[in-house]
CSV table of C-alpha atoms in Angstrom, one decimal:
chain,number,residue,atom,x,y,z
A,273,UNK,CA,110.6,74.4,75.5
A,274,UNK,CA,111.4,75.0,71.3
A,275,UNK,CA,109.9,76.3,68.8
A,276,UNK,CA,111.4,74.3,65.8
A,277,UNK,CA,109.2,75.1,62.4
A,278,UNK,CA,109.5,77.4,59.9
A,279,UNK,CA,111.9,78.4,57.0
A,280,UNK,CA,114.8,79.6,58.8
A,281,UNK,CA,114.8,76.1,60.4
A,282,UNK,CA,114.4,74.2,56.9
A,283,UNK,CA,117.1,76.7,55.6
A,284,UNK,CA,119.7,75.9,58.4
A,285,UNK,CA,119.6,72.4,58.4
A,286,UNK,CA,120.2,72.2,54.7
A,287,UNK,CA,123.3,74.1,55.4
A,288,UNK,CA,124.5,71.7,57.8
A,289,UNK,CA,123.8,68.9,55.8
A,290,UNK,CA,121.1,67.5,57.8
A,291,UNK,CA,117.7,67.1,58.5
A,292,UNK,CA,115.3,69.6,59.9
A,293,UNK,CA,113.9,66.8,63.0
A,294,UNK,CA,118.0,65.9,63.4
A,295,UNK,CA,119.0,69.6,63.8
A,296,UNK,CA,115.8,70.4,66.1
A,297,UNK,CA,116.6,67.5,68.3
A,298,UNK,CA,120.4,68.3,68.8
A,299,UNK,CA,119.6,72.3,69.3
A,300,UNK,CA,116.8,71.4,71.5
A,301,UNK,CA,119.2,68.8,73.6
A,302,UNK,CA,121.2,72.0,74.1
A,303,UNK,CA,118.8,74.1,75.8
A,304,UNK,CA,118.1,71.2,77.8
A,305,UNK,CA,121.7,71.0,79.0
A,306,UNK,CA,121.8,75.1,79.0
A,307,UNK,CA,118.4,75.0,81.6
A,308,UNK,CA,119.9,71.9,83.7
A,309,UNK,CA,123.4,73.6,84.3
A,310,UNK,CA,121.9,77.0,85.4
A,311,UNK,CA,119.7,75.1,87.9
A,312,UNK,CA,116.5,76.2,86.3
A,313,UNK,CA,113.8,73.6,86.9
A,314,UNK,CA,110.8,73.2,84.7
A,315,UNK,CA,107.5,71.2,84.8
A,316,UNK,CA,107.4,70.4,81.3
A,317,UNK,CA,109.9,70.8,78.3
A,318,UNK,CA,108.0,71.2,75.3
A,319,UNK,CA,108.6,71.0,71.1
A,320,UNK,CA,106.7,72.1,68.6
A,321,UNK,CA,107.0,69.0,66.8
A,322,UNK,CA,105.8,66.7,69.2
A,323,UNK,CA,102.2,65.4,68.1
A,324,UNK,CA,100.2,66.8,71.3
A,325,UNK,CA,101.3,69.9,70.1
A,326,UNK,CA,100.9,69.7,66.3
A,327,UNK,CA,97.3,67.7,67.0
A,328,UNK,CA,96.7,71.2,69.4
A,329,UNK,CA,97.4,73.4,66.4
A,330,UNK,CA,95.3,71.6,64.0
A,331,UNK,CA,92.4,71.9,66.3
A,332,UNK,CA,92.9,75.6,67.0
A,333,UNK,CA,92.8,76.2,63.4
A,334,UNK,CA,89.7,74.7,62.7
A,335,UNK,CA,88.2,76.9,65.8
A,336,UNK,CA,89.4,79.8,63.8
A,337,UNK,CA,88.2,78.7,60.4
A,338,UNK,CA,84.7,77.9,62.0
A,339,UNK,CA,84.9,81.3,63.4
A,340,UNK,CA,84.8,82.9,60.2
A,341,UNK,CA,88.5,84.3,60.9
A,342,UNK,CA,90.1,83.0,58.1
A,343,UNK,CA,90.0,83.8,54.1
A,344,UNK,CA,91.9,82.8,51.3
A,345,UNK,CA,94.0,85.7,49.5
A,346,UNK,CA,96.9,87.2,47.7
A,347,UNK,CA,99.8,88.4,49.5
A,348,UNK,CA,103.0,90.0,48.8
A,349,UNK,CA,105.5,92.1,50.8
A,350,UNK,CA,109.0,91.9,52.2
A,351,UNK,CA,109.7,88.7,54.2
A,352,UNK,CA,112.3,88.4,56.5
A,353,UNK,CA,113.0,84.4,57.0
A,354,UNK,CA,115.3,85.1,60.3
A,355,UNK,CA,112.3,86.9,61.8
A,356,UNK,CA,109.7,85.2,60.0
A,357,UNK,CA,107.7,87.8,59.5
A,358,UNK,CA,106.5,90.3,56.5
A,359,UNK,CA,107.7,94.0,57.7
A,360,UNK,CA,106.8,97.3,56.2
A,361,UNK,CA,108.4,99.6,54.2
A,362,UNK,CA,108.6,101.9,57.5
A,363,UNK,CA,111.0,99.1,59.3
A,364,UNK,CA,113.3,98.6,56.6
A,365,UNK,CA,116.3,100.2,55.3
A,366,UNK,CA,118.5,100.2,52.0
A,367,UNK,CA,121.9,98.6,52.7
A,368,UNK,CA,124.4,96.3,50.1
A,369,UNK,CA,124.8,92.7,50.2
A,370,UNK,CA,128.3,91.3,50.4
A,371,UNK,CA,128.4,90.9,46.6
A,372,UNK,CA,128.1,94.9,46.8
A,373,UNK,CA,124.7,94.6,45.2
A,374,UNK,CA,121.8,97.2,46.8
A,375,UNK,CA,119.4,95.1,48.9
A,376,UNK,CA,116.8,95.7,51.6
A,377,UNK,CA,117.2,94.9,55.3
A,378,UNK,CA,115.0,95.2,58.7
A,379,UNK,CA,116.0,98.1,60.9
A,380,UNK,CA,115.5,96.7,63.9
A,381,UNK,CA,117.7,93.3,63.3
A,382,UNK,CA,119.8,94.0,59.8
A,383,UNK,CA,118.4,90.9,58.5
A,384,UNK,CA,118.1,91.0,54.6
A,385,UNK,CA,114.4,90.8,53.8
A,386,UNK,CA,112.8,89.2,50.5
A,387,UNK,CA,109.5,90.4,48.1
A,388,UNK,CA,107.8,87.6,48.4
A,389,UNK,CA,104.3,86.8,46.7
A,390,UNK,CA,102.0,84.4,47.9
A,391,UNK,CA,98.3,83.1,47.7
A,392,UNK,CA,98.0,82.2,51.4
A,393,UNK,CA,95.0,82.2,54.0
A,394,UNK,CA,94.8,85.1,55.9
A,395,UNK,CA,93.7,86.1,59.6
A,396,UNK,CA,91.2,89.3,60.0
A,397,UNK,CA,93.4,90.7,62.0
A,398,UNK,CA,91.7,94.3,61.3
A,399,UNK,CA,88.4,93.0,62.9
A,400,UNK,CA,90.2,93.0,66.7
A,401,UNK,CA,91.1,96.3,66.9
A,402,UNK,CA,88.9,97.7,69.3
A,403,UNK,CA,88.4,94.6,70.8
A,404,UNK,CA,92.4,94.5,71.7
A,405,UNK,CA,91.9,98.3,72.8
A,406,UNK,CA,89.3,97.6,74.9
A,407,UNK,CA,91.6,94.5,76.6
A,408,UNK,CA,94.2,96.3,77.4
A,409,UNK,CA,92.0,99.4,78.7
A,410,UNK,CA,90.0,97.1,81.4
A,411,UNK,CA,93.6,95.2,82.3
A,412,UNK,CA,96.3,97.9,82.7
A,413,UNK,CA,98.6,95.5,84.1
A,414,UNK,CA,98.2,92.7,81.2
A,415,UNK,CA,101.3,93.9,79.6
A,416,UNK,CA,104.1,95.3,81.9
A,417,UNK,CA,106.4,97.5,82.4
A,418,UNK,CA,104.5,100.2,81.3
A,419,UNK,CA,106.5,101.3,79.0
A,420,UNK,CA,105.7,98.4,76.5
A,421,UNK,CA,101.9,98.5,77.5
A,422,UNK,CA,102.0,102.2,75.8
A,423,UNK,CA,103.8,100.9,73.2
A,424,UNK,CA,101.2,98.5,72.0
A,425,UNK,CA,98.3,101.3,72.6
A,426,UNK,CA,100.1,102.5,70.2
A,427,UNK,CA,100.5,100.2,67.6
A,428,UNK,CA,96.8,100.1,67.9
A,429,UNK,CA,96.2,103.4,67.0
A,430,UNK,CA,97.8,102.5,63.5
A,431,UNK,CA,96.3,100.6,60.7
A,432,UNK,CA,96.0,96.9,61.8
A,433,UNK,CA,96.3,94.9,58.2
A,434,UNK,CA,95.0,91.2,57.9
A,435,UNK,CA,97.9,89.2,58.9
A,436,UNK,CA,99.2,86.0,56.4
A,437,UNK,CA,98.9,82.8,58.4
A,438,UNK,CA,99.8,80.1,56.4
A,439,UNK,CA,102.8,79.8,53.7
A,440,UNK,CA,102.8,77.7,50.5
A,441,UNK,CA,103.6,73.8,51.1
A,442,UNK,CA,106.0,74.2,48.3
A,443,UNK,CA,108.2,76.3,49.6
A,444,UNK,CA,107.9,75.7,53.6
A,445,UNK,CA,107.9,71.8,54.0
A,446,UNK,CA,109.1,72.1,57.7
A,447,UNK,CA,105.8,72.9,59.5
A,448,UNK,CA,102.1,71.6,60.0
A,449,UNK,CA,100.2,71.2,56.6
A,450,UNK,CA,96.7,73.2,57.0
A,451,UNK,CA,93.9,70.9,57.4
A,452,UNK,CA,92.1,70.2,54.5
A,453,UNK,CA,94.2,71.8,52.4
A,454,UNK,CA,98.0,70.3,51.5
A,455,UNK,CA,99.1,72.7,49.6
A,456,UNK,CA,99.6,75.2,52.7
A,457,UNK,CA,101.4,74.9,55.8
A,458,UNK,CA,100.5,76.8,58.9
A,459,UNK,CA,102.3,80.1,59.3
A,460,UNK,CA,105.4,79.4,62.2
A,461,UNK,CA,104.0,81.9,64.5
A,462,UNK,CA,100.3,80.7,64.8
A,463,UNK,CA,102.1,77.5,65.4
A,464,UNK,CA,104.5,78.6,67.8
A,465,UNK,CA,102.1,80.5,70.2
A,466,UNK,CA,99.7,77.8,70.2
A,467,UNK,CA,102.5,76.1,72.3
A,468,UNK,CA,100.8,78.1,75.3
A,469,UNK,CA,98.1,76.2,75.0
A,470,UNK,CA,98.9,72.8,74.1
A,471,UNK,CA,101.4,72.6,77.1
A,472,UNK,CA,98.3,73.2,79.3
A,473,UNK,CA,96.6,70.2,77.7
A,474,UNK,CA,94.5,72.2,74.9
A,475,UNK,CA,91.9,71.0,73.9
A,476,UNK,CA,90.5,69.1,76.7
A,477,UNK,CA,92.1,70.3,79.8
A,478,UNK,CA,93.4,73.7,79.2
A,479,UNK,CA,90.6,75.2,81.6
A,480,UNK,CA,92.5,73.8,84.7
A,481,UNK,CA,95.2,77.0,83.6
A,482,UNK,CA,94.2,79.1,81.2
A,483,UNK,CA,93.8,82.3,80.9
A,484,UNK,CA,95.7,82.6,84.4
A,485,UNK,CA,99.0,82.2,82.3
A,486,UNK,CA,102.0,84.4,82.4
A,487,UNK,CA,104.1,84.9,79.7
A,488,UNK,CA,107.5,86.1,79.9
A,489,UNK,CA,109.0,87.4,76.4
A,490,UNK,CA,111.7,89.3,74.8
A,491,UNK,CA,110.8,93.2,73.7
A,492,UNK,CA,111.5,91.8,69.9
A,493,UNK,CA,108.5,89.5,69.9
A,494,UNK,CA,106.2,91.9,71.9
A,495,UNK,CA,103.9,92.5,68.7
A,496,UNK,CA,103.3,88.6,68.1
A,497,UNK,CA,102.7,88.3,71.7
A,498,UNK,CA,100.3,91.4,72.5
A,499,UNK,CA,98.5,91.9,69.1
A,500,UNK,CA,98.2,89.3,67.5
A,501,UNK,CA,98.2,86.5,70.0
A,502,UNK,CA,95.2,88.2,71.9
A,503,UNK,CA,93.4,88.4,68.7
A,504,UNK,CA,93.9,84.7,67.6
A,505,UNK,CA,93.0,83.6,70.8
A,506,UNK,CA,89.9,85.8,71.0
A,507,UNK,CA,89.0,84.7,67.1
A,508,UNK,CA,88.8,81.2,68.7
A,509,UNK,CA,86.6,81.8,71.5
A,510,UNK,CA,89.2,82.1,74.2
A,511,UNK,CA,90.7,84.8,76.6
A,512,UNK,CA,94.1,86.7,76.3
A,513,UNK,CA,96.6,85.3,78.8
A,514,UNK,CA,96.2,87.3,82.3
A,515,UNK,CA,99.9,88.9,82.5
A,516,UNK,CA,102.5,89.5,79.5
A,517,UNK,CA,105.9,90.4,81.6
A,518,UNK,CA,108.3,91.9,79.0
A,519,UNK,CA,112.3,92.3,79.3
A,520,UNK,CA,114.9,94.0,77.4
A,521,UNK,CA,117.9,92.8,75.6
A,522,UNK,CA,121.5,92.6,77.5
A,523,UNK,CA,124.4,94.4,75.2
A,524,UNK,CA,127.9,93.4,75.5
A,525,UNK,CA,130.4,97.3,76.2
A,526,UNK,CA,127.7,99.2,74.8
A,527,UNK,CA,127.0,96.6,71.6
A,528,UNK,CA,124.4,94.5,71.0
A,529,UNK,CA,125.2,90.9,70.5
A,530,UNK,CA,125.5,89.8,67.0
A,531,UNK,CA,127.7,86.5,65.6
A,532,UNK,CA,128.8,88.7,63.0
A,533,UNK,CA,130.8,90.9,66.1
A,534,UNK,CA,131.9,87.7,67.6
A,535,UNK,CA,130.5,89.2,70.8
A,536,UNK,CA,128.1,86.9,71.7
A,537,UNK,CA,128.3,85.1,75.7
A,538,UNK,CA,128.1,81.7,76.2
A,539,UNK,CA,126.3,80.8,79.0
A,540,UNK,CA,128.4,77.9,79.5
A,541,UNK,CA,131.5,79.4,79.9
A,542,UNK,CA,129.7,82.0,82.2
A,543,UNK,CA,128.8,79.6,84.5
A,544,UNK,CA,132.1,78.0,84.7
A,545,UNK,CA,133.8,81.1,85.4
A,546,UNK,CA,131.1,83.1,87.5
A,547,UNK,CA,129.7,79.4,89.2
A,548,UNK,CA,125.8,79.2,88.4
A,549,UNK,CA,124.7,81.0,91.6
A,550,UNK,CA,127.1,83.8,90.8
A,551,UNK,CA,126.1,84.3,87.0
A,552,UNK,CA,122.3,84.0,88.2
A,553,UNK,CA,122.8,86.6,90.4
A,554,UNK,CA,124.6,89.2,88.4
A,555,UNK,CA,121.7,88.9,85.5
A,556,UNK,CA,118.8,89.3,88.0
A,557,UNK,CA,120.7,91.8,89.5
A,558,UNK,CA,121.7,93.9,86.8
A,559,UNK,CA,118.8,93.0,84.3
A,560,UNK,CA,116.2,95.9,84.3
A,561,UNK,CA,113.1,94.7,82.2
A,562,UNK,CA,112.2,98.1,80.4
A,563,UNK,CA,115.7,98.7,79.2
A,564,UNK,CA,118.4,97.2,77.8
A,565,UNK,CA,121.3,96.3,80.1
A,566,UNK,CA,125.2,95.9,79.4
A,567,UNK,CA,127.9,93.5,80.5
A,568,UNK,CA,131.1,93.2,80.5
A,569,UNK,CA,133.5,90.8,82.9
A,570,UNK,CA,135.1,93.3,85.3
A,571,UNK,CA,131.0,94.3,86.1
A,572,UNK,CA,130.4,90.8,87.0
A,573,UNK,CA,133.9,90.5,88.9
A,574,UNK,CA,133.1,93.7,91.0
A,575,UNK,CA,129.4,93.3,91.5
A,576,UNK,CA,129.5,89.4,92.9
A,577,UNK,CA,133.0,89.8,95.0
A,578,UNK,CA,131.2,93.2,96.8
A,579,UNK,CA,128.0,91.9,97.0
A,580,UNK,CA,128.1,88.0,97.6
A,581,UNK,CA,131.5,87.0,98.7
A,582,UNK,CA,132.4,90.1,100.9
A,583,UNK,CA,128.8,91.6,102.9
A,584,UNK,CA,126.9,88.5,102.7
A,585,UNK,CA,130.2,85.7,103.3
A,586,UNK,CA,132.3,88.2,105.0
A,587,UNK,CA,129.0,88.8,107.5
A,588,UNK,CA,128.4,85.3,107.8
A,589,UNK,CA,131.9,84.7,108.9
A,590,UNK,CA,132.2,87.1,111.2
A,591,UNK,CA,129.0,86.7,113.1
A,592,UNK,CA,130.0,82.6,113.5
A,593,UNK,CA,133.4,82.7,113.9
A,594,UNK,CA,134.9,80.5,116.9
A,595,UNK,CA,136.0,83.7,118.4
A,596,UNK,CA,132.6,85.4,118.7
A,597,UNK,CA,130.6,82.6,119.2
A,598,UNK,CA,132.7,79.6,120.9
A,599,UNK,CA,129.2,77.1,121.6
A,600,UNK,CA,128.6,77.7,117.7
A,601,UNK,CA,124.7,78.5,118.9
A,602,UNK,CA,122.3,80.6,117.9
A,603,UNK,CA,122.3,82.5,121.2
A,604,UNK,CA,119.6,84.3,123.1
A,605,UNK,CA,117.8,87.8,122.5
A,606,UNK,CA,117.4,89.9,125.6
A,607,UNK,CA,114.8,92.3,125.6
A,608,UNK,CA,116.7,94.6,128.5
A,609,UNK,CA,119.2,95.1,126.2
A,610,UNK,CA,117.0,95.7,122.7
A,611,UNK,CA,113.7,96.7,124.5
A,612,UNK,CA,110.7,96.9,122.2
A,613,UNK,CA,109.9,100.6,121.8
A,614,UNK,CA,106.8,102.7,120.3
A,615,UNK,CA,109.3,105.2,118.8
A,616,UNK,CA,112.7,104.6,118.0
A,617,UNK,CA,113.9,107.9,117.7
A,618,UNK,CA,113.0,108.7,121.9
A,619,UNK,CA,114.7,105.7,123.5
A,620,UNK,CA,115.9,107.2,125.9
A,621,UNK,CA,118.6,105.0,126.4
A,622,UNK,CA,116.4,102.0,128.1
A,623,UNK,CA,118.7,99.3,126.6
A,624,UNK,CA,121.9,99.0,124.4
A,625,UNK,CA,120.1,99.7,121.0
A,626,UNK,CA,120.5,103.2,119.6
A,627,UNK,CA,117.9,104.8,117.1
A,628,UNK,CA,119.7,103.6,114.1
A,629,UNK,CA,119.6,100.0,115.2
A,630,UNK,CA,116.2,100.4,115.3
A,631,UNK,CA,115.6,101.9,111.9
A,632,UNK,CA,117.6,98.7,110.8
A,633,UNK,CA,115.5,96.7,112.1
A,634,UNK,CA,112.6,97.7,111.0
A,635,UNK,CA,113.7,97.7,107.2
A,636,UNK,CA,114.9,93.9,108.0
A,637,UNK,CA,110.9,93.3,109.4
A,638,UNK,CA,109.8,95.0,106.2
A,639,UNK,CA,112.0,93.3,103.7
A,640,UNK,CA,109.8,89.8,102.8
A,641,UNK,CA,106.7,91.9,102.1
A,642,UNK,CA,108.6,94.2,99.8
A,643,UNK,CA,110.5,91.4,97.9
A,644,UNK,CA,107.5,89.8,97.5
A,645,UNK,CA,105.9,92.4,95.7
A,646,UNK,CA,108.9,93.2,93.4
A,647,UNK,CA,109.2,89.0,92.6
A,648,UNK,CA,105.3,89.3,92.0
A,649,UNK,CA,105.6,92.4,89.8
A,650,UNK,CA,108.7,90.9,87.8
A,651,UNK,CA,110.9,93.3,89.3
A,652,UNK,CA,113.9,91.1,90.8
A,653,UNK,CA,116.6,93.6,90.3
A,654,UNK,CA,114.8,95.6,93.1
A,655,UNK,CA,114.0,93.0,95.2
A,656,UNK,CA,117.9,92.1,95.3
A,657,UNK,CA,118.6,95.9,95.4
A,658,UNK,CA,116.2,95.7,98.7
A,659,UNK,CA,118.1,93.3,100.1
A,660,UNK,CA,121.9,94.1,99.0
A,661,UNK,CA,120.9,97.1,101.2
A,662,UNK,CA,119.9,95.1,104.2
A,663,UNK,CA,123.1,93.3,103.8
A,664,UNK,CA,125.1,96.5,104.1
A,665,UNK,CA,122.9,97.9,107.2
A,666,UNK,CA,123.8,94.8,109.3
A,667,UNK,CA,127.4,95.1,108.5
A,668,UNK,CA,126.8,98.3,109.7
A,669,UNK,CA,125.5,97.1,112.9
A,670,UNK,CA,128.1,94.7,113.8
A,671,UNK,CA,131.0,96.9,113.1
A,672,UNK,CA,129.5,99.8,115.1
A,673,UNK,CA,128.7,97.4,118.3
A,674,UNK,CA,132.5,95.8,118.0
A,675,UNK,CA,131.1,92.3,119.4
A,676,UNK,CA,134.9,90.8,119.7
A,677,UNK,CA,135.5,94.2,122.0
A,678,UNK,CA,132.9,93.0,124.5
A,679,UNK,CA,134.0,90.9,127.9
A,680,UNK,CA,132.2,87.7,127.9
A,681,UNK,CA,133.0,87.6,131.9
A,682,UNK,CA,130.4,90.5,132.8
A,683,UNK,CA,126.9,88.9,132.2
A,684,UNK,CA,125.4,92.2,130.8
A,685,UNK,CA,128.2,92.4,128.4
A,686,UNK,CA,127.6,88.5,127.5
A,687,UNK,CA,123.9,89.4,127.5
A,688,UNK,CA,124.7,92.0,125.0
A,689,UNK,CA,127.2,90.3,122.8
A,690,UNK,CA,124.4,87.2,122.5
A,691,UNK,CA,121.8,89.7,121.6
A,692,UNK,CA,124.2,91.4,118.7
A,693,UNK,CA,125.0,88.0,117.4
A,694,UNK,CA,121.0,86.9,117.4
A,695,UNK,CA,120.1,89.6,115.5
A,696,UNK,CA,122.8,89.2,112.9
A,697,UNK,CA,122.0,85.6,112.7
A,698,UNK,CA,118.0,86.3,112.4
A,699,UNK,CA,119.0,88.9,109.4
A,700,UNK,CA,121.0,86.1,107.7
A,701,UNK,CA,118.4,83.8,107.9
A,702,UNK,CA,115.6,85.8,106.0
A,703,UNK,CA,118.1,86.9,103.4
A,704,UNK,CA,119.0,83.3,103.0
A,705,UNK,CA,115.1,82.4,102.8
A,706,UNK,CA,114.5,85.3,100.2
A,707,UNK,CA,117.3,84.6,98.2
A,708,UNK,CA,116.6,80.9,97.4
A,709,UNK,CA,114.9,81.3,93.9
A,710,UNK,CA,117.9,83.6,92.4
A,711,UNK,CA,121.2,81.7,94.6
A,712,UNK,CA,119.7,78.2,95.4
A,713,UNK,CA,123.3,76.8,96.4
A,714,UNK,CA,124.7,79.3,98.1
A,715,UNK,CA,121.3,80.2,99.9
A,716,UNK,CA,121.3,76.1,100.8
A,717,UNK,CA,124.6,76.9,102.4
A,718,UNK,CA,124.1,80.0,104.1
A,719,UNK,CA,121.0,78.1,105.9
A,720,UNK,CA,122.1,75.2,106.4
A,721,UNK,CA,125.2,76.8,108.5
A,722,UNK,CA,122.4,78.5,110.8
A,723,UNK,CA,121.0,74.9,111.4
A,724,UNK,CA,117.7,75.8,109.6
A,725,UNK,CA,115.7,72.8,108.6
A,726,UNK,CA,114.4,72.3,104.7
A,727,UNK,CA,110.6,72.3,106.4
A,728,UNK,CA,111.4,76.0,108.0
A,729,UNK,CA,113.0,77.7,104.6
A,730,UNK,CA,109.5,78.5,103.2
A,731,UNK,CA,108.6,82.1,101.9
A,732,UNK,CA,105.4,82.4,103.5
A,733,UNK,CA,105.7,81.7,106.9
A,734,UNK,CA,109.1,83.5,107.5
A,735,UNK,CA,109.3,85.5,110.7
A,736,UNK,CA,111.7,88.0,111.5
A,737,UNK,CA,113.2,88.7,115.3
A,738,UNK,CA,110.1,87.0,117.0
A,739,UNK,CA,111.5,87.9,120.7
A,740,UNK,CA,111.7,91.6,119.9
A,741,UNK,CA,108.0,91.2,119.8
A,742,UNK,CA,107.8,88.6,123.0
A,743,UNK,CA,107.1,85.5,120.7
A,744,UNK,CA,109.4,82.6,121.2
A,745,UNK,CA,112.4,82.0,118.7
A,746,UNK,CA,112.7,78.1,117.7
A,747,UNK,CA,116.2,79.1,116.5
A,748,UNK,CA,117.4,80.1,119.9
A,749,UNK,CA,119.9,78.1,121.5
A,750,UNK,CA,120.1,75.7,118.5
A,751,UNK,CA,123.9,74.0,117.9
A,752,UNK,CA,124.8,75.5,114.7
A,753,UNK,CA,125.5,73.5,111.6
A,754,UNK,CA,128.8,72.5,110.6
A,755,UNK,CA,131.1,74.9,109.0
A,756,UNK,CA,131.7,74.5,105.3
A,757,UNK,CA,134.2,77.0,104.7
A,758,UNK,CA,133.6,80.3,102.5
A,759,UNK,CA,129.9,81.2,101.4
A,760,UNK,CA,131.1,82.6,98.0
A,761,UNK,CA,134.8,82.7,96.5
A,762,UNK,CA,136.0,85.8,95.7
A,763,UNK,CA,136.7,86.4,92.0
A,764,UNK,CA,140.0,87.0,90.2
A,765,UNK,CA,139.4,89.2,86.7
A,766,UNK,CA,139.3,87.2,83.6
A,767,UNK,CA,141.8,88.0,81.0
A,768,UNK,CA,139.5,86.6,78.6
A,769,UNK,CA,136.1,87.5,77.5
A,770,UNK,CA,133.5,84.9,77.8
A,771,UNK,CA,132.3,84.3,73.8
A,772,UNK,CA,130.8,81.9,72.7
A,773,UNK,CA,132.1,78.6,70.6
A,774,UNK,CA,129.2,76.8,70.1
A,775,UNK,CA,125.9,77.5,68.5
A,776,UNK,CA,122.7,77.6,70.6
């Protein structure tokens, strides 16, 4: 959704010669378009200018007021309009503006701040320092990764001054008026945060979802989500969200993205260049939540060619090639060639499989649970690292046994050939199933080639190599799906960096 109120929107609309509602309509449309193009689905797209949200905000304000958490007070300080917040002196630096005059800017963003003095409604944030500390101590997984949890605990060791939660209506018209006081506008962050409640039916039906909510937020807005928001919820008689997952930022060749530097990456151009699956795979494979990650074109091309085109695509091509699998079927597994053993280090040559093969099969068997754990813990990059490692091991297994050299006319060789292909296809089926949330189109193409039906693609019922454990394999003997060509086309290095051309 889109958070649409505030002074910066009001100013941006005036500068563009349009009205705030028209500007928000256009920009929210661009976000919807970006999500659709990136194959990101959602159950609801919410806008803070919607009537349902404004109604929820007024009710929430009433709960704060009735609980005695608000009072009228005079407030002054350095206000940063782009960040929509007051900043303490410790977060400011001295600079010169475009005309060479001395000015103060935010240390974090470089945006200019202005001294502002107003009579506003204040929220008794100072009263919630201990309740917030107790909440975090009782719920060590409430904020992750851990460095951000520790950061919030340190903030709670410092002073927690009361928070200004309204602006004078004469300065800020583009926002929700304070109920029963038309001279004031509700502070944009209070308005925006309540969106998490309004979208689940607050104040009537939110109980079906709340507090079992997981927020995903950028590190730059951690204080709003991990200090102000839980305190506001407690003051309104509600529990804090269950989890807050925090992510870092992307830099470009070691520099922070900024419009003034002209190094902002355009997602539409990247999707056009790398395909939607390629772009998603790179961002999720390389994006480490706890630290900033660097983006540049050559890195994307190298990773996608290596892991999607060569390792995964190459494996599918080799194991389904007509020269290797002339019947175009999911061949049988032979327990004689690959007998079940208690200790793979002591195979005693019972079958054709080596100790290395047993080790590799064990790592693929443990993969679904490992991936589910990493997905659950918001460490997608670790899940993809494990899958990429197993794909490399499967290529090693296939290469090691050189099925193309086996003699089909010899029944024993044919059994071993079928077993090598069966194990490889089983691995590919597991990888295709696990990669569905990350690269949906490529995973669909892979699973369709293996003749895996839509109802057989669930993560919860995922089995691997059932014949090794003496159970039937539903895919054995099945005709493979049609060959639709290259799974993922190799990319050529781009001559042009993908810099943003339109404003999002």
